[in-house]
Short mmCIF file of C-alpha atoms and ligand atoms in Angstrom, two decimals:
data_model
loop_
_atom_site.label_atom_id
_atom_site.label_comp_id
_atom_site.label_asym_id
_atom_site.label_seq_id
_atom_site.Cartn_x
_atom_site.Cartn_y
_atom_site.Cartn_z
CA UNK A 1 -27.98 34.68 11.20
CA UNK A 2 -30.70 35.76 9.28
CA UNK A 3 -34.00 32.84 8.97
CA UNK A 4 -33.99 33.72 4.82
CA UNK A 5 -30.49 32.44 4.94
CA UNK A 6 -31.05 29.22 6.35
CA UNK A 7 -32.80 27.88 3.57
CA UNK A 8 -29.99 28.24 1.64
CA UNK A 9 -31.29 25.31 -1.02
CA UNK A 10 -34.35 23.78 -1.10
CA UNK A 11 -34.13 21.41 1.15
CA UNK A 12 -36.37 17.95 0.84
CA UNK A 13 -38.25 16.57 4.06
CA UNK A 14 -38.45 17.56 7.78
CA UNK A 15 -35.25 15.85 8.27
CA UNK A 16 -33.29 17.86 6.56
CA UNK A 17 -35.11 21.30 7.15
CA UNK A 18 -34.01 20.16 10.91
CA UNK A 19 -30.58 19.64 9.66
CA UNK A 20 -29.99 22.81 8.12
CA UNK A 21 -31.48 25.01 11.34
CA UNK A 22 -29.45 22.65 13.58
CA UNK A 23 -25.94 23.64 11.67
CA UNK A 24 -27.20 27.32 11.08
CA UNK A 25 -27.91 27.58 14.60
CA UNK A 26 -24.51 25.76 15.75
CA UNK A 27 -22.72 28.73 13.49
CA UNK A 28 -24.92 31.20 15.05
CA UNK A 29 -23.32 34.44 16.29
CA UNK A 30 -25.96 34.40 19.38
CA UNK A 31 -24.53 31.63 20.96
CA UNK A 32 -26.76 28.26 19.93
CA UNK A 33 -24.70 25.25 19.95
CA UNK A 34 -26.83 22.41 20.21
CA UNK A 35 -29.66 21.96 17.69
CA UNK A 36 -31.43 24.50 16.14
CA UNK A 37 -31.74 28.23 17.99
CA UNK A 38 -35.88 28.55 18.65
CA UNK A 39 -35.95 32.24 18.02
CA UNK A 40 -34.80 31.75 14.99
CA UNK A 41 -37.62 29.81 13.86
CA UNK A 42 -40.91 30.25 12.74
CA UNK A 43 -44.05 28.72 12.71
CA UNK A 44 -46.97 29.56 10.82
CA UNK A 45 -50.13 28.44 12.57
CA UNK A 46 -53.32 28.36 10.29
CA UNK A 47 -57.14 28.16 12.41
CA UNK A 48 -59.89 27.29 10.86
CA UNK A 49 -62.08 30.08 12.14
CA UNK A 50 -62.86 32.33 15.33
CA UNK A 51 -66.79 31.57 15.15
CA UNK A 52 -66.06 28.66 17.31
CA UNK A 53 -64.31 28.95 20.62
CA UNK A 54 -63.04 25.75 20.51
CA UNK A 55 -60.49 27.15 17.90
CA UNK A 56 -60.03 30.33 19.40
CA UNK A 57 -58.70 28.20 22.25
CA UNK A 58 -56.31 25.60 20.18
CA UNK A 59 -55.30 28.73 18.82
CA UNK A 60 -54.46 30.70 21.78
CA UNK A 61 -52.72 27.29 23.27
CA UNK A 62 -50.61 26.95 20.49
CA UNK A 63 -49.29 30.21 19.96
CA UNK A 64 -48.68 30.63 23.78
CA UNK A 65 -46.63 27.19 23.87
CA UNK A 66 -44.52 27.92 20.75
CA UNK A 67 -44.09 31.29 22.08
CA UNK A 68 -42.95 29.70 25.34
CA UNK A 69 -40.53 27.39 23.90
CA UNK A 70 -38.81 30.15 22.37
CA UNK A 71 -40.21 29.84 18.35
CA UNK A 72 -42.14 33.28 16.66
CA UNK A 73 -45.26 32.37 15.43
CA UNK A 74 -47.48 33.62 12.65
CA UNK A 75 -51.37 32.48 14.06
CA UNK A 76 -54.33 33.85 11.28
CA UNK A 77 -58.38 32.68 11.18
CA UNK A 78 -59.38 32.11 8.44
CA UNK A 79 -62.86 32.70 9.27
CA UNK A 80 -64.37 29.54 7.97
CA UNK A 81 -63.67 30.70 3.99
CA UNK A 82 -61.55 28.16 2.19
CA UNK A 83 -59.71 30.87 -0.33
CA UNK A 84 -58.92 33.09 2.82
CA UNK A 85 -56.88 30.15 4.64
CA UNK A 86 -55.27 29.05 1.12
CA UNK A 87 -54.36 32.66 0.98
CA UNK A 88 -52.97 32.56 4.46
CA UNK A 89 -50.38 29.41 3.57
CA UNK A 90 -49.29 31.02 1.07
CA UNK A 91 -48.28 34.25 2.27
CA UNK A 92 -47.18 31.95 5.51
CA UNK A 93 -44.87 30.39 3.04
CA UNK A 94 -43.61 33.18 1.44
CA UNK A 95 -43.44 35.20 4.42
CA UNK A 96 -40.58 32.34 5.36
CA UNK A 97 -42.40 30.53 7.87
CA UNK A 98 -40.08 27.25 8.77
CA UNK A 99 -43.00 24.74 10.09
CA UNK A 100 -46.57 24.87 8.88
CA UNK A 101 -49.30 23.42 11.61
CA UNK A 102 -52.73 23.35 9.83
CA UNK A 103 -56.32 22.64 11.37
CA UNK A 104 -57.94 22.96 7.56
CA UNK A 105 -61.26 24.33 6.70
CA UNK A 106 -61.93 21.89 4.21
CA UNK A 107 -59.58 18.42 4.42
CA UNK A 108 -58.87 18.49 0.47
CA UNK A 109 -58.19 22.32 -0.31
CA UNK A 110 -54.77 22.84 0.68
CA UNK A 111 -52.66 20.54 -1.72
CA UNK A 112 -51.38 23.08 -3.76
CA UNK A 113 -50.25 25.41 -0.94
CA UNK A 114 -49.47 22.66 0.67
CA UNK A 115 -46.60 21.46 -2.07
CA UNK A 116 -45.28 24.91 -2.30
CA UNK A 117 -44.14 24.63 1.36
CA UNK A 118 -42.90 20.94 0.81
CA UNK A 119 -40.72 22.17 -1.81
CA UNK A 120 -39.20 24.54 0.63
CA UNK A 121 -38.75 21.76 2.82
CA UNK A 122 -41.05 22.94 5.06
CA UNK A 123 -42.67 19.99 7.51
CA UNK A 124 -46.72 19.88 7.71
CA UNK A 125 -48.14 19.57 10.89
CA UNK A 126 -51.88 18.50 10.63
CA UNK A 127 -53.63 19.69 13.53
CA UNK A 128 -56.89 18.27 14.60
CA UNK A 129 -57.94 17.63 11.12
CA UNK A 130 -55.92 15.46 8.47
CA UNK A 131 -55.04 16.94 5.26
CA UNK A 132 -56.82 14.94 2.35
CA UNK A 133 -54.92 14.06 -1.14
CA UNK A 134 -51.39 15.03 -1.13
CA UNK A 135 -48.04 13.71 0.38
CA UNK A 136 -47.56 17.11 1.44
CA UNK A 137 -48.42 16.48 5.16
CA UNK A 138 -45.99 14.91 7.72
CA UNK A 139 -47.74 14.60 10.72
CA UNK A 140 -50.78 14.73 12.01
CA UNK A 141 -52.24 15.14 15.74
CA UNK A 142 -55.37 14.90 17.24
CA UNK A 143 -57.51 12.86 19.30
CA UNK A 144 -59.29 9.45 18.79
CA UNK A 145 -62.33 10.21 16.57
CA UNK A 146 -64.03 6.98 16.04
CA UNK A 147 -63.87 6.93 19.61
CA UNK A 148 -64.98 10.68 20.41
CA UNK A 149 -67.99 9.18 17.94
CA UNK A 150 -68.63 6.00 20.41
CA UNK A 151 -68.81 8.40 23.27
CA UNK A 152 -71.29 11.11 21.40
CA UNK A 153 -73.55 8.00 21.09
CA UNK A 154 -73.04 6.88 24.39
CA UNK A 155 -73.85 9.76 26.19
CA UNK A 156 -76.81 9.69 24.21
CA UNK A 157 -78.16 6.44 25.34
CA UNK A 158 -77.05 7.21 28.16
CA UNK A 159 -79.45 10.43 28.44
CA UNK A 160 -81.91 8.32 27.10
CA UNK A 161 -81.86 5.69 29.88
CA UNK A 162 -79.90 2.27 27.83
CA UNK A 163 -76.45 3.07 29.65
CA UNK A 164 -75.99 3.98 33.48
CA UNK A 165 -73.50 6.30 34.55
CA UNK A 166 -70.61 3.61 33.89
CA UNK A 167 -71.49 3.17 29.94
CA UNK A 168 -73.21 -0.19 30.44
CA UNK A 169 -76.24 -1.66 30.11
CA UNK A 170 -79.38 -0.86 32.20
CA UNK A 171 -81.32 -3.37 30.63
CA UNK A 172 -84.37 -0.52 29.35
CA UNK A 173 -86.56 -2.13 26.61
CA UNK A 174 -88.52 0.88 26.20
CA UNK A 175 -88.49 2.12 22.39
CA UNK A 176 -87.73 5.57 21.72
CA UNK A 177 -87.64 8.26 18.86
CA UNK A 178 -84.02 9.78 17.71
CA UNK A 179 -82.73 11.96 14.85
CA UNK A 180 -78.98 12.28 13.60
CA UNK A 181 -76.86 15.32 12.70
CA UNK A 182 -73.32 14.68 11.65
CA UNK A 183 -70.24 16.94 10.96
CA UNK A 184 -69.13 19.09 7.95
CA UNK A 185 -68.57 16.61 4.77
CA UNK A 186 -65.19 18.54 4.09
CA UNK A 187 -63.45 17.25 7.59
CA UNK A 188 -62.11 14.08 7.57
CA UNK A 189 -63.27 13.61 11.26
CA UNK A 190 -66.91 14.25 10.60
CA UNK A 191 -66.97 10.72 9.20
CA UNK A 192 -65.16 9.08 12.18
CA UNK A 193 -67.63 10.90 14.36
CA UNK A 194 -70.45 9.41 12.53
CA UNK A 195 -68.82 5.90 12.04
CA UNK A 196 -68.24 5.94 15.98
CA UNK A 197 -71.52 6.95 16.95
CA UNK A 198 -73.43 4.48 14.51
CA UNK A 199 -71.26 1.89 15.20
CA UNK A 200 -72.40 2.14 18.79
CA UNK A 201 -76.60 2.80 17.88
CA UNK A 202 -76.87 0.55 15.37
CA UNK A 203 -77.84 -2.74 17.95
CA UNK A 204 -80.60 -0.24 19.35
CA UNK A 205 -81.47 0.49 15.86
CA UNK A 206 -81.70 -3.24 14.70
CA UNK A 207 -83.49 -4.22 17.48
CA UNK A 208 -86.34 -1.59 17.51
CA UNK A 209 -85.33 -0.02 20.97
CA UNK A 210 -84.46 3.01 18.81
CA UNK A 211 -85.96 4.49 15.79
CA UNK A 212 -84.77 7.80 13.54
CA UNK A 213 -87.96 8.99 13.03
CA UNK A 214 -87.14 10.82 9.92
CA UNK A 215 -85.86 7.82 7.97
CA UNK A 216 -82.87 10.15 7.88
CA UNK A 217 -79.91 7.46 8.45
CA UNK A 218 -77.28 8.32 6.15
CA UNK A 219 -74.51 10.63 6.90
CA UNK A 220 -75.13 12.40 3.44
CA UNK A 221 -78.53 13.27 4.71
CA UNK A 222 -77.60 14.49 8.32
CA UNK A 223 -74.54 16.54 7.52
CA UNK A 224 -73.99 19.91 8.24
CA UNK A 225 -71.71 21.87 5.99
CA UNK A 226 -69.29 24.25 7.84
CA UNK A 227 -70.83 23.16 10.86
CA UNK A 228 -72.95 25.81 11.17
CA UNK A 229 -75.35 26.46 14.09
CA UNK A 230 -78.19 27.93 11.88
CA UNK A 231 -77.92 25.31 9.18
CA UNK A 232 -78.48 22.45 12.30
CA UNK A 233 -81.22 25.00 13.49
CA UNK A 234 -82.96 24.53 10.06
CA UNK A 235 -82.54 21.22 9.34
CA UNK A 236 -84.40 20.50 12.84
CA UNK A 237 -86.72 22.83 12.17
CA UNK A 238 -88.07 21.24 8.70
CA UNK A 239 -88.04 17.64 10.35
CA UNK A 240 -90.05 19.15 13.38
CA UNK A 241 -92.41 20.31 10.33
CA UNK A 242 -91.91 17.18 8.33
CA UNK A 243 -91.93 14.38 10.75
CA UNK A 244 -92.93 15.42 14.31
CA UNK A 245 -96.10 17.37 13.54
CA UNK A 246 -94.85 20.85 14.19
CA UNK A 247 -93.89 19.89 18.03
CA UNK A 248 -96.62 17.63 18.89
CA UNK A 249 -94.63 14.10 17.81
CA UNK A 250 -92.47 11.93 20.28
CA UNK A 251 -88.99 12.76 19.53
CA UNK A 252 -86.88 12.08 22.77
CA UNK A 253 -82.83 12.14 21.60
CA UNK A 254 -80.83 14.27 19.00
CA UNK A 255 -77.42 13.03 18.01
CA UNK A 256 -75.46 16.30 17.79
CA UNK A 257 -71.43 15.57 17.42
CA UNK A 258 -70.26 19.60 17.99
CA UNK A 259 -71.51 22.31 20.71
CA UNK A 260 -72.87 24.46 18.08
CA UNK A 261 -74.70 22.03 15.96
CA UNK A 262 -76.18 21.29 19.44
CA UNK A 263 -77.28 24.46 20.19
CA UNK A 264 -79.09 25.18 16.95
CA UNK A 265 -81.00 21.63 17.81
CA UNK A 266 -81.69 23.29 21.15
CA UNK A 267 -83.61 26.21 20.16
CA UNK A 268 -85.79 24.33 17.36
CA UNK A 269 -86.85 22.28 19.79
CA UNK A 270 -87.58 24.88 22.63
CA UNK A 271 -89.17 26.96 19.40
CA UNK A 272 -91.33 23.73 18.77
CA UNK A 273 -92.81 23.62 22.18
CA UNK A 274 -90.79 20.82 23.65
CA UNK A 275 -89.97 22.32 26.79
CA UNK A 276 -87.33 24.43 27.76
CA UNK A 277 -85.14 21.97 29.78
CA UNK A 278 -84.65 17.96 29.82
CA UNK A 279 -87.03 17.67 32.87
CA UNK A 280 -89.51 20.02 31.27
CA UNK A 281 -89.28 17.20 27.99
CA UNK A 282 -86.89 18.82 25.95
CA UNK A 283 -85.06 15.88 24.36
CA UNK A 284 -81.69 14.54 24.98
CA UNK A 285 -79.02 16.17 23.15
CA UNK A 286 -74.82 15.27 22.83
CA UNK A 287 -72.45 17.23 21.84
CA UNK A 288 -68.56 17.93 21.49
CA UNK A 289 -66.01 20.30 22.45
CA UNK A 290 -67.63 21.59 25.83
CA UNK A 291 -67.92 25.06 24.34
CA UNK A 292 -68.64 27.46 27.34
CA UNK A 293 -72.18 28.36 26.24
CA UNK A 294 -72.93 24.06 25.93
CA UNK A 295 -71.25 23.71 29.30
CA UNK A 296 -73.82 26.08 30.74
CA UNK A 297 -76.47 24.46 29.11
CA UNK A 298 -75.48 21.42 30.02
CA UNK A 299 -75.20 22.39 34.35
CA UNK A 300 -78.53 23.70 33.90
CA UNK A 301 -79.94 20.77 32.40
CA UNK A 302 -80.71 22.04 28.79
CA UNK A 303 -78.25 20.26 26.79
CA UNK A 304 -76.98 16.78 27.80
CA UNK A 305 -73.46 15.89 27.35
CA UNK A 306 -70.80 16.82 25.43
CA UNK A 307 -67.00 15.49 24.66
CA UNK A 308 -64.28 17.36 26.64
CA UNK A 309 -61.20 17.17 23.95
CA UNK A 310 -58.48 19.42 26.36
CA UNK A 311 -56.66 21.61 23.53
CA UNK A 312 -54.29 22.78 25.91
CA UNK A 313 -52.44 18.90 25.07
CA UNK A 314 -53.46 19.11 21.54
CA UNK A 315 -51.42 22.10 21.53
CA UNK A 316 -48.70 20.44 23.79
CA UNK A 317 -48.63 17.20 21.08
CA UNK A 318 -48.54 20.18 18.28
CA UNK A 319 -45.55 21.95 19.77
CA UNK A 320 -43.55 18.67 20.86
CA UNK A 321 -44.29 18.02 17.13
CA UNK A 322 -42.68 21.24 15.43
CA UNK A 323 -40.05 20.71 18.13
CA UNK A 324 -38.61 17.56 16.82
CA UNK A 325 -38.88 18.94 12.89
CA UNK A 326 -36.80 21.71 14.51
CA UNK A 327 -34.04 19.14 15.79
CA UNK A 328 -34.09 17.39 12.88
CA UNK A 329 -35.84 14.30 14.23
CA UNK A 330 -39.18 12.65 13.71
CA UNK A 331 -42.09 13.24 16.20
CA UNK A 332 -43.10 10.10 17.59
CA UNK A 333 -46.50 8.56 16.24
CA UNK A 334 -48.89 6.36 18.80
CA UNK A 335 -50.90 5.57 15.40
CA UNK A 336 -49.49 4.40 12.34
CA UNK A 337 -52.69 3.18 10.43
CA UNK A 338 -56.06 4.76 10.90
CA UNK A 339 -55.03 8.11 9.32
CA UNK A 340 -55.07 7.27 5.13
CA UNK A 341 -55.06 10.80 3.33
CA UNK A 342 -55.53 9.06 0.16
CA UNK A 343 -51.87 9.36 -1.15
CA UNK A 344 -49.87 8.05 2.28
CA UNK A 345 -51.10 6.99 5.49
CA UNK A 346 -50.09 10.14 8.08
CA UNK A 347 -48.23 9.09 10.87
CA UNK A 348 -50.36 10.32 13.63
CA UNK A 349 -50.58 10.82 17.68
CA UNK A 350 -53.78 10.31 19.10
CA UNK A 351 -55.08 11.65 22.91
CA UNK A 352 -58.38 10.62 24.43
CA UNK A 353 -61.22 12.05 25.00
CA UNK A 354 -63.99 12.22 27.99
CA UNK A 355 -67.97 12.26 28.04
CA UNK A 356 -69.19 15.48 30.08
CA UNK A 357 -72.25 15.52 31.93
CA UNK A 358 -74.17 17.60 34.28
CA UNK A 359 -72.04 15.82 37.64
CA UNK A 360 -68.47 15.89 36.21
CA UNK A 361 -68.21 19.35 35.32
CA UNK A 362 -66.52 20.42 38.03
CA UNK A 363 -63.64 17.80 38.15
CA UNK A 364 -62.84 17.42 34.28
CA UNK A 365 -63.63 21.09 33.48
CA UNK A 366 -63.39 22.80 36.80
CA UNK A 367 -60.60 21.72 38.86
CA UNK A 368 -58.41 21.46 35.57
CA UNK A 369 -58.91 24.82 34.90
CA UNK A 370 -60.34 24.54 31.46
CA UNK A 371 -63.42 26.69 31.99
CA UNK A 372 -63.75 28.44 36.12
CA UNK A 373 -67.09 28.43 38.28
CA UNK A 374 -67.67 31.93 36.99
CA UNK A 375 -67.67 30.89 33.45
CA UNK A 376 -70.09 27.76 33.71
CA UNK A 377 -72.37 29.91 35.39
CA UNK A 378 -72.58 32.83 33.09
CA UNK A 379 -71.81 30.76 29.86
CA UNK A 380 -69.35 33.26 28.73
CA UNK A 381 -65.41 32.76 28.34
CA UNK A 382 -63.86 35.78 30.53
C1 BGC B 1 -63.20 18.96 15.40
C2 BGC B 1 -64.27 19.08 16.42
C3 BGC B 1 -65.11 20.31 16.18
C4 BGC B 1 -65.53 20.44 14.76
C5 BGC B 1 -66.21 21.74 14.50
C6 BGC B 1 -63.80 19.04 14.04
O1 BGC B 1 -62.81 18.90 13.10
O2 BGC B 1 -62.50 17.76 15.59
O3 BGC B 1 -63.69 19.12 17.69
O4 BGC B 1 -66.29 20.20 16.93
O5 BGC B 1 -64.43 20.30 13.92
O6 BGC B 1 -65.36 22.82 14.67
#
């Protein structure tokens, strides 16, 4: 049976999308007889952009699971450019794609496309990144982002000397000099980054052991749109010039909550003089997403830490997701509460997250076979 025909009404809700491919596949000529026949499904799989690895990876992961449980997928970048990726939904849509899973560009851009495909009965997968102002979105997964935010700050004070290798307390009183990047304002998660990660400074900040020495403490002022690498690189670059006398000025941590953001941080500072490594008195930098080229950085003791967030489960969460639409049933949520789109609160599944550092490369990155020896040595994914 042909996929247009299986639509044969609009059909309201995941439910009864799974309904309608479960009895279309039980009728199937090929043979299906329990739930609904994989191949004859499709899911339309829309990336953010290809500029980051990160998403070149959740990308790869998801089309390779979906592919491996049997479902066609449609996977398109959208290159960081909001009207491309509305562009791709739609055609996604009318191309008769039977599941949607989204990682948006920007959080509120989508709700039109968005209601086109609920109208088809087609069930919204969030991925990564919730989908702001419309009812249009059914699930959502993706990991614990206050808490990814706690751990940017924490391996930040821990770089800085407050926390020992355990995340408590060394009992420093010394008072050092910070600044603070956050995330794009258009993702949701930028601002449960930040909230983390200030949540978890703010005692240092209070009590004088730390001090942004910009004045620069509200996530309006330290956001970087798009995330870009060379808008980071800029911004540190003018507060080098405008607070840390072109180089000379004690600046010894950067909050940095992705990869690239920390990289752009990197070279202003190495630009400015500071030195080209932590032990040379480069400052301390976090990070997120342990991006190859951060992971090198980070064994040869240039960048920090970053967060390892394994998209090979994300994916796994994604695809156990579209597999339960495609049955008819409900994926099951771990989080029914944090996640308010402003028009429902998304049911959501949540995985954790882990702090990498110079001496756990090789067992969280290494012997799970995220990134190989080869790679973290030549910073370059093969
Ligand atoms: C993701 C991060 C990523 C950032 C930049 C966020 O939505 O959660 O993992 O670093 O986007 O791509």
């Amino acid at each position: 049976m042909k996929r247009t025909s299986m639509r044969i009404a609009a059909v309201t809700g995941a439910v009864a999308l799974g309904l309608s491919l479960a009895a279309c596949s039980g009728s199937s000529s090929d043979g299906g007889s329990d739930g609904a026949a994989a191949e004859d499904i499709t899911v339309g799989v829309a990336m953010p952009t290809e500029t980051s690895e990160r998403w070149i990876a959740d990308g790869d992961a998801v089309q390779s699971q979906l592919e491996d449980a049997g479902y066609d997928v449609d996977l398109q970048f959208a290159n960081d450019d909001i009207p491309t990726q509305q562009q791709q939904i739609e055609q996604m849509v009318t191309n008769g794609a039977d599941i949607l899973v989204v990682a948006s560009i920007d959080g509120t851009a989508l709700a039109s496309q968005l209601e086109a495909a609920k109208e088809k009965g087609i069930p919204v997968i969030a991925y990564d990144r919730l989908i702001n102002g419309t009812d249009a979105v059914d699930f959502y997964v993706t990991f614990d982002n206050y808490q990814v935010g706690v751990q940017q700050a924490q391996s930040l004070l821990r770089g800085l000397g407050y926390l020992d290798e355990n995340y408590e307390e060394t009992g420093l009183t010394d008072e050092k000099v910070i600044e603070l990047f956050g995330g794009s304002p258009d993702d949701n998660n930028a601002t449960f980054f930040w909230n983390g990660a200030m949540d978890t400074l703010q005692p240092y900040l209070d009590d004088g052991r730390l001090t942004v020495g910009s004045g620069q403490t509200e996530f309006d002022q330290a956001a970087t749109l798009r995330w870009d690498q060379a808008t980071a690189q800029k911004r540190m670059e003018d507060l080098i010039t405008s607070t840390y006398s072109g180089g000379s000025g004690q600046l010894d941590g950067v909050l940095s909550p992705f990869d690239g953001i920390s990289r752009g941080i990197i070279t202003a500072l190495q630009n400015a003089g500071y030195g080209d490594d932590i032990e040379a008195g480069l400052p301390v930098v976090s990070g997120q997403d342990s991006e190859i080229a951060s992971v090198k950085l980070i064994n040869d003791g240039v960048q920090f830490a970053s967060i390892f967030k394994d998209t090979r489960s994300l994916a796994s969460e994604a695809v156990t997701a579209a597999s339960a639409y495609a049955e008819g049933d409900e994926p099951e949520a771990n989080d029914t509460e944090s996640y308010d789109n402003g028009n429902k609160v998304v049911p959501s599944f949540l995985l954790q997250s882990d702090i990498v550092v110079q001496d756990n490369i090789q067992s969280l990155l290494v012997d799970s076979g995220y990134w190989t020896e080869d790679e973290v040595a030549s910073g370059i994914a093969d």
